[in-house]
Amino acid sequence: MIRFSKVTKAYPRRGKALDDISFQVEKGEFVFITGHSGSGKSTALRLLHFAERPTDGEVRVSGFSSTVTSDRELWKLRRRVGMVFQDFRLLPGRTARDNVEFALEVTGTRRGEIVSRSNRLLSQVGLAAKSGARVEELSGGEQQRVAIARALANEPQVLLADEPTGNLDERASRGIMDLFRELNASGMAILMATHDLELVRAHPAIRLLELSQGRLAFDSSLGVVTEAPPGPEAPDRTAAPVLPGGEV
Ligand SMILES: Nc1ncnc2c1ncn2[C@@H]1O[C@H](COP(=O)(O)OP(=O)(O)O)[C@@H](O)[C@H]1O
Ligand SMILES: [Mg+2]
């Protein structure tokens, strides 16, 4: 349902943020994308959301193709693919409910359904009791739950999360991970970028894609480095892959 085929993303004067990356994610999978700061995690997620297009190669998501789907069709893709961010990106000064209802309005939900659906979404993320609170009155973990409820408004098949626990303490992070695992158990694919290796280690069953300087360095589902086979000038990748935390 998600396929990166030889994807390169280059920025003018910045070189390649992603360099010839290929991988596939099946329906309902949960995947961590890890790697140091600047390794290309956010770029990969932006490409999956079609916020940007690859310089080379193709990204396919839920039947949409980066080389075929036009900008005018993006709203269709965005109904299938939700996204949340480290900094939540909620409407300031508005309540949790407003934030979710606004998303429902944008998707064309009928007026009569909006209130009941936003209630359901806020309950789903454990925020029913706080639905009338302005976002500034909520903790970081609660704000992220609002952002997740909003992303769920479209009933997406895929949830993209860019460092969703990056601004949260350990307890709130655990709560968000529990929520993601519930959503995943109900069939939603989740791709979550994180450089929090503690969190990655705490979930050994979740597939891990590790980026290193824009290259795919490790895919735990294959158990091997998936880079192109070492050419004459390539570094020796036959050694054991570098696991999160740097142990070899
Ligand atoms: N809009 C952009 N313009 C220019 N360079 C960018 C842009 N976005 C990302 N980059 C560069 O691409 C590389 C990967 O960035 P990013 O995907 O944000 O990494 P990560 O999320 O892993 O920290 C970095 O070198 C970054 O400076
Ligand atoms: Mg990033």
Short mmCIF file of C-alpha atoms and ligand atoms in Angstrom, two decimals:
data_model
loop_
_atom_site.label_atom_id
_atom_site.label_comp_id
_atom_site.label_asym_id
_atom_site.label_seq_id
_atom_site.Cartn_x
_atom_site.Cartn_y
_atom_site.Cartn_z
CA MET A 1 0.00 0.00 0.00
CA ILE A 2 3.07 2.21 0.37
CA ARG A 3 6.02 1.96 -1.94
CA PHE A 4 9.16 4.02 -2.29
CA SER A 5 10.85 3.10 -5.56
CA LYS A 6 14.36 4.48 -5.99
CA VAL A 7 13.33 7.76 -4.41
CA THR A 8 15.74 10.64 -4.38
CA LYS A 9 14.91 14.07 -3.00
CA ALA A 10 17.41 16.82 -3.61
CA TYR A 11 17.13 20.40 -2.43
CA PRO A 12 18.86 23.17 -4.33
CA ARG A 13 22.28 23.83 -2.80
CA ARG A 14 21.59 21.26 -0.04
CA GLY A 15 22.38 18.03 -1.81
CA LYS A 16 20.29 14.91 -1.40
CA ALA A 17 18.00 14.68 1.62
CA LEU A 18 17.03 11.20 0.40
CA ASP A 19 19.24 9.18 -1.88
CA ASP A 20 17.86 6.27 -3.92
CA ILE A 21 15.56 4.82 -1.27
CA SER A 22 13.32 1.82 -1.87
CA PHE A 23 11.03 0.10 0.60
CA GLN A 24 7.50 -1.16 0.87
CA VAL A 25 4.97 -1.04 3.72
CA GLU A 26 1.95 -3.32 3.77
CA LYS A 27 -1.56 -2.49 4.82
CA GLY A 28 -1.87 -2.25 8.60
CA GLU A 29 1.87 -2.29 9.34
CA PHE A 30 3.48 -0.19 12.08
CA VAL A 31 6.89 1.18 11.16
CA PHE A 32 9.39 3.35 12.99
CA ILE A 33 11.60 5.55 10.84
CA THR A 34 14.72 6.34 12.80
CA GLY A 35 18.00 8.04 12.18
CA HIS A 36 20.00 10.99 13.37
CA SER A 37 18.80 14.54 12.95
CA GLY A 38 19.12 15.46 9.27
CA SER A 39 19.01 11.85 8.06
CA GLY A 40 15.84 12.48 6.02
CA LYS A 41 12.99 11.25 8.25
CA SER A 42 10.77 14.33 7.87
CA THR A 43 11.49 14.49 4.16
CA ALA A 44 10.35 10.87 3.77
CA LEU A 45 7.08 11.64 5.59
CA ARG A 46 6.47 14.80 3.56
CA LEU A 47 6.90 12.77 0.40
CA LEU A 48 4.41 10.21 1.72
CA HIS A 49 1.91 13.01 2.29
CA PHE A 50 2.68 14.40 -1.18
CA ALA A 51 3.53 17.73 0.45
CA GLU A 52 6.60 17.48 -1.78
CA ARG A 53 7.44 15.34 -4.80
CA PRO A 54 10.58 13.30 -5.27
CA THR A 55 13.32 14.60 -7.55
CA ASP A 56 13.66 11.09 -8.89
CA GLY A 57 11.85 7.80 -8.42
CA GLU A 58 8.26 7.25 -7.38
CA VAL A 59 6.25 7.28 -4.16
CA ARG A 60 3.02 5.28 -4.13
CA VAL A 61 0.50 5.54 -1.32
CA SER A 62 -2.97 3.96 -1.27
CA GLY A 63 -3.08 3.78 -5.04
CA PHE A 64 -1.83 7.34 -5.58
CA SER A 65 1.44 7.94 -7.41
CA SER A 66 3.81 10.87 -7.05
CA THR A 67 4.39 10.77 -10.79
CA VAL A 68 0.73 10.56 -11.80
CA THR A 69 -1.47 12.17 -9.14
CA SER A 70 -2.00 15.87 -9.84
CA ASP A 71 -2.04 18.60 -7.22
CA ARG A 72 -5.77 18.96 -7.86
CA GLU A 73 -6.31 15.36 -6.73
CA LEU A 74 -4.36 15.71 -3.50
CA TRP A 75 -7.50 16.13 -1.39
CA LYS A 76 -8.35 12.52 -2.24
CA LEU A 77 -4.99 11.31 -1.00
CA ARG A 78 -5.32 13.42 2.14
CA ARG A 79 -8.53 11.56 2.95
CA ARG A 80 -6.56 8.35 3.07
CA VAL A 81 -3.46 9.63 4.80
CA GLY A 82 -3.47 11.60 8.07
CA MET A 83 -0.47 13.35 9.56
CA VAL A 84 0.59 14.61 12.98
CA PHE A 85 3.63 16.63 13.99
CA GLN A 86 5.93 17.20 16.93
CA ASP A 87 4.51 20.70 17.47
CA PHE A 88 0.83 19.60 17.17
CA ARG A 89 -0.15 22.47 14.79
CA LEU A 90 -3.57 23.04 16.36
CA LEU A 91 -5.73 26.12 15.86
CA PRO A 92 -4.74 28.39 18.75
CA GLY A 93 -7.36 29.93 20.98
CA ARG A 94 -9.89 27.27 19.99
CA THR A 95 -11.19 24.29 21.89
CA ALA A 96 -10.27 20.68 21.33
CA ARG A 97 -13.73 20.18 19.87
CA ASP A 98 -13.36 23.18 17.50
CA ASN A 99 -10.15 21.73 16.15
CA VAL A 100 -11.74 18.39 15.36
CA GLU A 101 -14.99 19.89 14.06
CA PHE A 102 -13.11 22.17 11.73
CA ALA A 103 -11.39 19.16 10.16
CA LEU A 104 -14.75 17.44 9.78
CA GLU A 105 -16.23 20.54 8.11
CA VAL A 106 -13.34 20.66 5.66
CA THR A 107 -13.99 17.07 4.66
CA GLY A 108 -17.62 17.89 3.97
CA THR A 109 -19.21 15.98 6.86
CA ARG A 110 -22.88 16.86 7.17
CA ARG A 111 -23.67 19.47 9.81
CA GLY A 112 -25.89 17.08 11.76
CA GLU A 113 -23.10 14.53 12.01
CA ILE A 114 -20.26 16.80 12.95
CA VAL A 115 -20.98 17.03 16.68
CA SER A 116 -21.52 13.33 17.17
CA ARG A 117 -18.45 12.43 15.12
CA SER A 118 -16.19 14.88 16.92
CA ASN A 119 -17.43 13.51 20.24
CA ARG A 120 -16.65 10.01 19.05
CA LEU A 121 -13.17 10.99 17.84
CA LEU A 122 -12.33 12.80 21.07
CA SER A 123 -13.50 9.81 23.11
CA GLN A 124 -11.44 7.53 20.93
CA VAL A 125 -8.28 9.43 21.90
CA GLY A 126 -9.32 9.59 25.56
CA LEU A 127 -10.21 13.28 25.62
CA ALA A 128 -13.99 13.28 25.97
CA ALA A 129 -13.80 15.09 29.29
CA LYS A 130 -11.58 17.87 27.89
CA SER A 131 -13.41 18.55 24.65
CA GLY A 132 -14.42 22.07 25.75
CA ALA A 133 -10.94 23.11 26.85
CA ARG A 134 -8.96 25.55 24.75
CA VAL A 135 -5.79 24.01 23.36
CA GLU A 136 -3.64 26.29 25.53
CA GLU A 137 -5.26 24.77 28.61
CA LEU A 138 -4.24 21.26 27.60
CA SER A 139 -1.00 19.44 28.37
CA GLY A 140 1.32 18.49 25.54
CA GLY A 141 0.09 14.92 25.56
CA GLU A 142 -3.51 16.11 25.43
CA GLN A 143 -2.74 18.49 22.57
CA GLN A 144 -1.19 15.64 20.63
CA ARG A 145 -4.34 13.61 21.23
CA VAL A 146 -6.40 16.44 19.74
CA ALA A 147 -4.08 16.47 16.73
CA ILE A 148 -4.53 12.71 16.38
CA ALA A 149 -8.32 12.99 16.67
CA ARG A 150 -8.20 15.62 13.95
CA ALA A 151 -6.06 13.40 11.74
CA LEU A 152 -8.57 10.59 12.25
CA ALA A 153 -11.45 12.75 11.03
CA ASN A 154 -10.95 11.38 7.52
CA GLU A 155 -10.76 7.80 8.74
CA PRO A 156 -7.35 7.44 7.10
CA GLN A 157 -5.77 4.12 6.13
CA VAL A 158 -2.37 5.51 6.96
CA LEU A 159 -1.24 7.74 9.80
CA LEU A 160 2.07 9.58 9.40
CA ALA A 161 3.61 10.91 12.61
CA ASP A 162 6.71 13.11 12.61
CA GLU A 163 8.38 12.92 16.03
CA PRO A 164 4.94 12.90 17.69
CA THR A 165 6.45 12.36 21.13
CA GLY A 166 9.31 14.81 20.63
CA ASN A 167 7.77 17.46 22.89
CA LEU A 168 6.29 15.07 25.44
CA ASP A 169 7.51 13.63 28.72
CA GLU A 170 7.94 9.91 29.11
CA ARG A 171 4.50 9.26 30.49
CA ALA A 172 2.69 11.24 27.82
CA SER A 173 4.86 9.54 25.18
CA ARG A 174 3.80 6.14 26.46
CA GLY A 175 0.18 7.22 26.27
CA ILE A 176 0.57 8.29 22.64
CA MET A 177 2.32 5.01 21.80
CA ASP A 178 -0.51 3.05 23.45
CA LEU A 179 -3.01 5.00 21.38
CA PHE A 180 -1.05 4.36 18.17
CA ARG A 181 -0.90 0.66 18.94
CA GLU A 182 -4.66 0.59 19.42
CA LEU A 183 -5.20 2.38 16.12
CA ASN A 184 -2.78 0.02 14.45
CA ALA A 185 -4.56 -2.99 15.96
CA SER A 186 -7.74 -1.76 14.29
CA GLY A 187 -5.97 -1.93 10.91
CA MET A 188 -4.43 1.49 10.37
CA ALA A 189 -0.90 1.59 8.99
CA ILE A 190 1.34 3.89 11.03
CA LEU A 191 4.67 5.35 9.98
CA MET A 192 6.30 7.18 12.82
CA ALA A 193 9.56 9.11 12.59
CA THR A 194 11.45 9.26 15.85
CA HIS A 195 15.00 9.65 17.03
CA ASP A 196 13.99 8.43 20.52
CA LEU A 197 15.87 5.16 20.72
CA GLU A 198 14.51 4.38 24.20
CA LEU A 199 11.07 4.35 22.70
CA VAL A 200 12.19 2.22 19.76
CA ARG A 201 13.82 -0.28 22.11
CA ALA A 202 10.65 -0.45 24.19
CA HIS A 203 8.78 -1.72 21.10
CA PRO A 204 10.95 -4.43 19.58
CA ALA A 205 8.03 -5.88 17.60
CA ILE A 206 7.60 -2.72 15.56
CA ARG A 207 9.41 -2.72 12.23
CA LEU A 208 12.34 -0.37 12.03
CA LEU A 209 13.64 1.52 9.03
CA GLU A 210 16.84 3.37 9.78
CA LEU A 211 17.98 6.26 7.63
CA SER A 212 21.54 7.43 7.54
CA GLN A 213 22.44 10.55 5.57
CA GLY A 214 19.53 10.04 3.24
CA ARG A 215 20.20 6.37 2.61
CA LEU A 216 18.20 3.44 3.90
CA ALA A 217 20.71 1.83 6.23
CA PHE A 218 18.65 -0.88 7.89
CA ASP A 219 15.27 -2.56 7.62
CA SER A 220 14.45 -4.84 10.54
CA SER A 221 11.93 -6.77 8.47
CA LEU A 222 14.71 -7.92 6.19
CA GLY A 223 17.33 -8.19 8.90
CA VAL A 224 19.88 -6.81 6.48
CA VAL A 225 21.11 -3.55 5.16
CA THR A 226 19.05 -2.76 2.09
CA GLU A 227 21.38 -0.30 0.46
CA ALA A 228 22.52 -0.97 -3.04
CA PRO A 229 25.19 -3.66 -3.01
CA PRO A 230 28.55 -2.16 -2.21
CA GLY A 231 30.29 -0.95 -5.32
CA PRO A 232 34.03 -0.33 -5.50
CA GLU A 233 33.69 3.07 -3.82
CA ALA A 234 30.97 2.13 -1.34
CA PRO A 235 31.76 1.55 2.33
CA ASP A 236 31.79 -2.01 3.57
CA ARG A 237 28.20 -2.79 4.61
CA THR A 238 28.71 -6.49 5.11
CA ALA A 239 29.37 -5.97 8.79
CA ALA A 240 26.44 -6.40 11.18
CA PRO A 241 23.97 -3.53 10.86
CA VAL A 242 24.12 -0.75 13.37
CA LEU A 243 21.23 -1.27 15.74
CA PRO A 244 19.46 1.56 17.51
CA GLY A 245 21.74 2.89 20.17
CA GLY A 246 24.79 2.19 18.16
CA GLU A 247 25.57 -1.29 19.41
CA VAL A 248 26.89 -3.46 16.65
N1 LIG B 1 12.91 22.45 2.60
C1 LIG B 1 14.22 22.14 2.62
N2 LIG B 1 15.12 22.88 1.93
C2 LIG B 1 16.43 22.57 1.94
N3 LIG B 1 16.95 21.54 2.63
C3 LIG B 1 16.11 20.78 3.34
C4 LIG B 1 14.71 21.03 3.39
N4 LIG B 1 14.13 20.09 4.18
C5 LIG B 1 15.13 19.30 4.61
N5 LIG B 1 16.31 19.70 4.11
C6 LIG B 1 17.60 19.05 4.34
O1 LIG B 1 17.43 17.68 4.10
C7 LIG B 1 18.13 16.89 5.06
C8 LIG B 1 17.17 15.97 5.75
O2 LIG B 1 16.29 16.75 6.57
P1 LIG B 1 15.06 16.13 7.36
O3 LIG B 1 14.25 15.28 6.45
O4 LIG B 1 14.37 17.25 8.04
O5 LIG B 1 15.79 15.18 8.42
P2 LIG B 1 15.29 14.61 9.83
O6 LIG B 1 13.80 14.76 9.88
O7 LIG B 1 15.76 13.19 9.84
O8 LIG B 1 15.96 15.41 10.88
C9 LIG B 1 18.83 17.88 5.97
O9 LIG B 1 20.14 18.05 5.51
C10 LIG B 1 18.03 19.13 5.80
O10 LIG B 1 18.82 20.26 6.02
MG MG B 2 12.60 15.71 11.23
#
